[in-house]
PDB file of C-alpha atoms in Angstrom:
ATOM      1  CA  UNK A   1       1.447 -30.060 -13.482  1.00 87.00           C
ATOM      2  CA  UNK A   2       2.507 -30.821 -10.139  1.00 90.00           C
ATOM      3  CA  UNK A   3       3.639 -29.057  -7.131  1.00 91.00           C
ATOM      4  CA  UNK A   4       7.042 -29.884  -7.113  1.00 93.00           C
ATOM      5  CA  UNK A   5       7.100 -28.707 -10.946  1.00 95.00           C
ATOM      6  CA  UNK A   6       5.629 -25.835  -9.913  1.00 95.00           C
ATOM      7  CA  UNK A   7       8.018 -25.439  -7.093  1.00 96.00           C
ATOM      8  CA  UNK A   8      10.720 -26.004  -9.584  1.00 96.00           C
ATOM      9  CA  UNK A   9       9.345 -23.399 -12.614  1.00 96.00           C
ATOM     10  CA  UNK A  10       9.331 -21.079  -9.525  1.00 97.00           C
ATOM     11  CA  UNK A  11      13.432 -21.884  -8.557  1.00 96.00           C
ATOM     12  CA  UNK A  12      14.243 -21.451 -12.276  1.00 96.00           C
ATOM     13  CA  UNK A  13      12.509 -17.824 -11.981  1.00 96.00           C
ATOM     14  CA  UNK A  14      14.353 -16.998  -8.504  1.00 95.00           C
ATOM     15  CA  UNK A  15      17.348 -18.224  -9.716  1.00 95.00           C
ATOM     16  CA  UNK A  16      16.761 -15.787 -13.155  1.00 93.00           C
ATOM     17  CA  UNK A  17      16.009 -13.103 -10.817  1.00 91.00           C
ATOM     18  CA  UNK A  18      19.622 -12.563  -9.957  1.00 85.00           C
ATOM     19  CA  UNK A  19      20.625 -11.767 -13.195  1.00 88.00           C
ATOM     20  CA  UNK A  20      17.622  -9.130 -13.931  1.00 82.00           C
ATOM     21  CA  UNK A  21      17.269  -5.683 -13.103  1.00 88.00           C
ATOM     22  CA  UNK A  22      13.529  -5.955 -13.320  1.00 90.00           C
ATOM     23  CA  UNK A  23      10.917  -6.609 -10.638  1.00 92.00           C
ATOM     24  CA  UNK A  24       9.898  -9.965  -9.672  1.00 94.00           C
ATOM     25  CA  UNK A  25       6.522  -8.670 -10.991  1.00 94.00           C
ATOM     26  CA  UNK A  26       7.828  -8.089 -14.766  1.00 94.00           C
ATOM     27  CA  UNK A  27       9.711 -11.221 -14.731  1.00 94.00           C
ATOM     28  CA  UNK A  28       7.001 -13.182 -13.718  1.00 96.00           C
ATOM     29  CA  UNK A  29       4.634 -11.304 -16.498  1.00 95.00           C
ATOM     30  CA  UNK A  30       7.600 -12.119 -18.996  1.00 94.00           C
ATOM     31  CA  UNK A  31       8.161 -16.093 -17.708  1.00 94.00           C
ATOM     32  CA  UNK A  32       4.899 -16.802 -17.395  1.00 95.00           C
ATOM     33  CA  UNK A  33       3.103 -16.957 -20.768  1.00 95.00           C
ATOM     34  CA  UNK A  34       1.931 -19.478 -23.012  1.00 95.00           C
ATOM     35  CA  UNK A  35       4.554 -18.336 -25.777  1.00 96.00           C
ATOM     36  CA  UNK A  36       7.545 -18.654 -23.356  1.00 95.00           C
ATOM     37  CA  UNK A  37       5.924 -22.401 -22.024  1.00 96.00           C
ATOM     38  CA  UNK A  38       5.809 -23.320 -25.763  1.00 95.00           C
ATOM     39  CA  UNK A  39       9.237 -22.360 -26.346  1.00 94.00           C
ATOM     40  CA  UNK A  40      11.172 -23.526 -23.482  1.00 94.00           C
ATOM     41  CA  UNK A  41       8.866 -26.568 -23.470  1.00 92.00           C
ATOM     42  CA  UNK A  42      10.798 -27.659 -26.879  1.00 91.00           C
ATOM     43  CA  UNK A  43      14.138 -28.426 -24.250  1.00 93.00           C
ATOM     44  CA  UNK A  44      12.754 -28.580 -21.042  1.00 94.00           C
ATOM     45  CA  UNK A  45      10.444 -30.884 -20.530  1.00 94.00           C
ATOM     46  CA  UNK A  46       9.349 -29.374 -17.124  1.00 94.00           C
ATOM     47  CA  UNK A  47       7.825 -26.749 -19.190  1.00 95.00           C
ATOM     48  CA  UNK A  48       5.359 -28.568 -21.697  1.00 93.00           C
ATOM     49  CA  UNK A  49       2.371 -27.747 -19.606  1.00 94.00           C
ATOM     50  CA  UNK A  50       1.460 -24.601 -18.673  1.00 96.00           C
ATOM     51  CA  UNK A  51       0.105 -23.753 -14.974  1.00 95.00           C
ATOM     52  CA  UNK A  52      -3.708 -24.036 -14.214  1.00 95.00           C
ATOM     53  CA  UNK A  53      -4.501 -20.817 -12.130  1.00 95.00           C
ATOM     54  CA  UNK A  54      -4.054 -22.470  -9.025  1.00 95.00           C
ATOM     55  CA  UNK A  55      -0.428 -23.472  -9.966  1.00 95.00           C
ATOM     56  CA  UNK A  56       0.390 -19.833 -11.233  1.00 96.00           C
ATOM     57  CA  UNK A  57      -0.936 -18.417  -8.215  1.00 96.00           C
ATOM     58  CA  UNK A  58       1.454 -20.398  -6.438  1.00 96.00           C
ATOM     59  CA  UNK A  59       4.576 -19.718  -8.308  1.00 97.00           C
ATOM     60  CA  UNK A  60       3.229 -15.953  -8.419  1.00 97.00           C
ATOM     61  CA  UNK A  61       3.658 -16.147  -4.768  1.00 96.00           C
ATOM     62  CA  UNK A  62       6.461 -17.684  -4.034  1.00 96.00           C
ATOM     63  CA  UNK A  63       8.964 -15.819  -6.233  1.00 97.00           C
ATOM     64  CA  UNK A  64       6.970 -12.331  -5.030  1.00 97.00           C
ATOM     65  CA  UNK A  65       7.685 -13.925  -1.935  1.00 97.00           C
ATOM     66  CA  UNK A  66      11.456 -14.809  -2.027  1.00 96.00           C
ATOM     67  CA  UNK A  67      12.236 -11.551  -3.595  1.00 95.00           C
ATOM     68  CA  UNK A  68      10.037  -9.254  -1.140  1.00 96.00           C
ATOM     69  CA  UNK A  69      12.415 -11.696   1.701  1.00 96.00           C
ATOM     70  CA  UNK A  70      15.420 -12.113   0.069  1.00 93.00           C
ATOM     71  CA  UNK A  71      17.863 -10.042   2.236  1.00 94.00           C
ATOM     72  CA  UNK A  72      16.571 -11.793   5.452  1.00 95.00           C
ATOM     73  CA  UNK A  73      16.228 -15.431   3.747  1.00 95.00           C
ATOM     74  CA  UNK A  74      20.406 -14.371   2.657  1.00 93.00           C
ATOM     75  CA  UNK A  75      20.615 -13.876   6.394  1.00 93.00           C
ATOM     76  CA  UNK A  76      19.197 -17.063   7.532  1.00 94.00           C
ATOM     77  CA  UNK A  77      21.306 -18.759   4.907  1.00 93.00           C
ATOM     78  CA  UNK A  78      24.755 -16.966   5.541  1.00 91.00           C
ATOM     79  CA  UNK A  79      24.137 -17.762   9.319  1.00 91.00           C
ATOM     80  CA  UNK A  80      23.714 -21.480   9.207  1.00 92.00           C
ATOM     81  CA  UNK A  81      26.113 -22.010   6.314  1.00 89.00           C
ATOM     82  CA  UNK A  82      29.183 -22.386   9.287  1.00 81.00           C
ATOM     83  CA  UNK A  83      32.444 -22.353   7.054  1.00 77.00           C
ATOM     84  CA  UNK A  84      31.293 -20.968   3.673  1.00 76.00           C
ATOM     85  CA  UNK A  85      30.728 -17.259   2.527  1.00 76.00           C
ATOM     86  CA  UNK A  86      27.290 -16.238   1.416  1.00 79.00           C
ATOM     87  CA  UNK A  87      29.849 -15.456  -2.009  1.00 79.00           C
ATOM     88  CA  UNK A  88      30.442 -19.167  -2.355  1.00 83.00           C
ATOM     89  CA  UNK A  89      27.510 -21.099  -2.369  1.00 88.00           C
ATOM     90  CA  UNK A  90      26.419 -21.566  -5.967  1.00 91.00           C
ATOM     91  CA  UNK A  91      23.570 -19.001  -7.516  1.00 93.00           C
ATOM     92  CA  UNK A  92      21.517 -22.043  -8.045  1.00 95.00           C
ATOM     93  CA  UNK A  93      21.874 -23.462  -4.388  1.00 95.00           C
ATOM     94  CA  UNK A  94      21.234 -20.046  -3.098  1.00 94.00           C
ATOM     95  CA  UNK A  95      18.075 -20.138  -4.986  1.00 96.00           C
ATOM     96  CA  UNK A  96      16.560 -23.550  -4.022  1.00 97.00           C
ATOM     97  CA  UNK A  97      17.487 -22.701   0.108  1.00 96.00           C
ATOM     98  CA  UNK A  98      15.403 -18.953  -0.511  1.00 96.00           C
ATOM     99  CA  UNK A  99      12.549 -21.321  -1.836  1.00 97.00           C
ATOM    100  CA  UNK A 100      12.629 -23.644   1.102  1.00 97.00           C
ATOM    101  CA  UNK A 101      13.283 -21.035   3.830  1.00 96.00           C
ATOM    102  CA  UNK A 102      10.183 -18.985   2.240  1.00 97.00           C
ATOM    103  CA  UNK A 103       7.822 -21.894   2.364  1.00 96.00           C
ATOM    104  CA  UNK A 104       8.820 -23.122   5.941  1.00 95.00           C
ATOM    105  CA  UNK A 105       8.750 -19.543   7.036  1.00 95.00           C
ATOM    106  CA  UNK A 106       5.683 -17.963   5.157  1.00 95.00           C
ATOM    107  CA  UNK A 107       3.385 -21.024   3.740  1.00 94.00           C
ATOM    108  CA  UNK A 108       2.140 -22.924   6.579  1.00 91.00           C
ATOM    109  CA  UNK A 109       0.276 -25.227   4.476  1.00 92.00           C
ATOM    110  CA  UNK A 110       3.325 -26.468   3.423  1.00 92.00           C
ATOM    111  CA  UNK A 111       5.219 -28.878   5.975  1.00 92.00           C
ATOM    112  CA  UNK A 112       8.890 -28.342   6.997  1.00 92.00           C
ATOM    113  CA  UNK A 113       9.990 -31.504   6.103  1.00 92.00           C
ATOM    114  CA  UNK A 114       8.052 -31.568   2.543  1.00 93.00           C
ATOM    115  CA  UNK A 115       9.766 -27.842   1.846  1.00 94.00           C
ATOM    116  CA  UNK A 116      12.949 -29.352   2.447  1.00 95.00           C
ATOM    117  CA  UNK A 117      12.601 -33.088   0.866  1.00 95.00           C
ATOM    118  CA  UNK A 118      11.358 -30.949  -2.554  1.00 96.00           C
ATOM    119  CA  UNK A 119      14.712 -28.552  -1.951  1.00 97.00           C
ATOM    120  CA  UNK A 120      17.030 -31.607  -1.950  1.00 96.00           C
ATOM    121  CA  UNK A 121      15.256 -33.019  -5.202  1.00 97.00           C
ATOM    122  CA  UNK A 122      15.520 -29.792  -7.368  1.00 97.00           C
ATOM    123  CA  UNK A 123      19.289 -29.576  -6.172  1.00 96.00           C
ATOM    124  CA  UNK A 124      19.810 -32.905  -7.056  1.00 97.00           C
ATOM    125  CA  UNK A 125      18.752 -32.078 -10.891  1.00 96.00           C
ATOM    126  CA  UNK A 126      21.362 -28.987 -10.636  1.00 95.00           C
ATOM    127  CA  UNK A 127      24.077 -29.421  -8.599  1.00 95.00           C
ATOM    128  CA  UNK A 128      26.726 -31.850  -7.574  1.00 94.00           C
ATOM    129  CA  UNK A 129      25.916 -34.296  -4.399  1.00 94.00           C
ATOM    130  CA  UNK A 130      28.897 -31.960  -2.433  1.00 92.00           C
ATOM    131  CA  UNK A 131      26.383 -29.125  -2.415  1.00 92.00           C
ATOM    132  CA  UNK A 132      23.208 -31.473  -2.298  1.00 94.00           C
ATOM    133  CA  UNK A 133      24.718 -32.364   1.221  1.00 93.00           C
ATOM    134  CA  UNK A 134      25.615 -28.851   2.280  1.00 92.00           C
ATOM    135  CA  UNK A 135      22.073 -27.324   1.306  1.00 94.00           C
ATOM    136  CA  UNK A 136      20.262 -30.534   2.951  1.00 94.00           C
ATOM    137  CA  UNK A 137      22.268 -29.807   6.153  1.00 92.00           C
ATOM    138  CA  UNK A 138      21.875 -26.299   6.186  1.00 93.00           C
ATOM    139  CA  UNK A 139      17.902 -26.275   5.857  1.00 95.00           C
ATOM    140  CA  UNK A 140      17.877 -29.121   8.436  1.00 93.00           C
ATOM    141  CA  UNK A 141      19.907 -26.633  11.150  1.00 92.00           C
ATOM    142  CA  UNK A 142      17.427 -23.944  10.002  1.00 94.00           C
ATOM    143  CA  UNK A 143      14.599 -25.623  10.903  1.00 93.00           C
ATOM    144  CA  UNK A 144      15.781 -27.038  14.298  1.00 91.00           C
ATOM    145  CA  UNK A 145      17.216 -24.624  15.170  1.00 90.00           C
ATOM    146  CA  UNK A 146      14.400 -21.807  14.607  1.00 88.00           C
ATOM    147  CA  UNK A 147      11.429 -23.705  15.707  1.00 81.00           C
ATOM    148  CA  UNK A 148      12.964 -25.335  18.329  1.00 66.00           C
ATOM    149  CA  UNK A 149      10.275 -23.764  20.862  1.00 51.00           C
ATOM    150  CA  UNK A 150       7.019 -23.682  18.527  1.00 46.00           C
ATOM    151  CA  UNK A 151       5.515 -27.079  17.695  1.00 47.00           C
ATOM    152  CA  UNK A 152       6.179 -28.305  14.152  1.00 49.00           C
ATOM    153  CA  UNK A 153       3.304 -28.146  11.270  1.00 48.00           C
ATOM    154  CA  UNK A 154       1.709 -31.350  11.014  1.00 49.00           C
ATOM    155  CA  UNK A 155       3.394 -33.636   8.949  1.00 53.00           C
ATOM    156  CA  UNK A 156       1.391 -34.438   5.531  1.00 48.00           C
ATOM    157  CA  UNK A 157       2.809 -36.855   3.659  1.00 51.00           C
ATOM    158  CA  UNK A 158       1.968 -35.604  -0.251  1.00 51.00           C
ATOM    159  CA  UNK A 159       2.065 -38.180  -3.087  1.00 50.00           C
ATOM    160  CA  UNK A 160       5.257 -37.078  -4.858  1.00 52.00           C
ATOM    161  CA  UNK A 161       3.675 -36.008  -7.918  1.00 52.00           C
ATOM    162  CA  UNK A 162       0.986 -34.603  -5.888  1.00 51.00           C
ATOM    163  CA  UNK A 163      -1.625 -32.436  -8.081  1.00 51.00           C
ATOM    164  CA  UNK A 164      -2.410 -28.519  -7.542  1.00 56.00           C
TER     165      UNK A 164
END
């Protein structure tokens, strides 16, 4: 499995999140699991291999991390989203921009431009090239505009399907 499938298990999860009542914790402890792999891996082909611990640990943290964030990562996103309500922007868009913020804000390893190139692909899968555009331009403002005065991570050009 790659990152960017692991990135993507990780939106799916997010995006579920908003429907749930439960903790990120329990729906990661639900999603996560060879049996639920095994059956979404009969239509989705992102899911026919299961995470190596290394993966899981990273899609552990990210959706603990987008949901322990989510109210300012709404913030960020309502602010630079000039002309649309928060109310608007599709459940699924909402989702991949939370990812992206997270991992520019919280996972240095991860470069800005690599958290947002990865955004733009899983919206691409999900949405239509209207809001492909809108999400691209808002994560681009967000990074300009809030590391403006720090220098940027150093650019690391992964292999697309770039192992865990």
């Amino acid at each position: 499995m790659t990152r960017s499938s692991a990135r993507e298990i990780a939106v799916h999860i997010i995006f579920a999140l908003g429907f749930d009542n439960r903790s990120a914790q329990e729906v990661l402890d639900a999603e996560l699991t060879r049996e639920r792999f095994q059956e979404l891996g009969e239509e989705l082909p992102l899911y026919e291999q299961f995470p190596n611990e290394k993966q899981e640990r990273y899609i552990r943290d990210l959706v603990q991390g987008v949901f322990a964030h989510g109210p300012e990562l709404d913030d960020y996103i309502s602010h630079y989203s000039v002309g649309w309500s928060f109310a608007r922007i599709p459940r699924m868009a909402a989702a991949v921009m939370r990812t992206a913020m997270y991992e520019v804000l919280y996972m240095p390893d991860i470069p800005n431009a690599a958290a947002i190139n990865e955004a733009v692909e899983i919206a691409k899968k999900y949405e239509p090239a209207e809001v492909v555009s809108f999400l691209n331009g808002i994560l681009g403002t967000f990074v300009r505009a809030e590391f403006e005065d720090t220098p940027p991570k150093p650019e690391k050009k992964p292999a697309p399907e770039e192992e865990l």
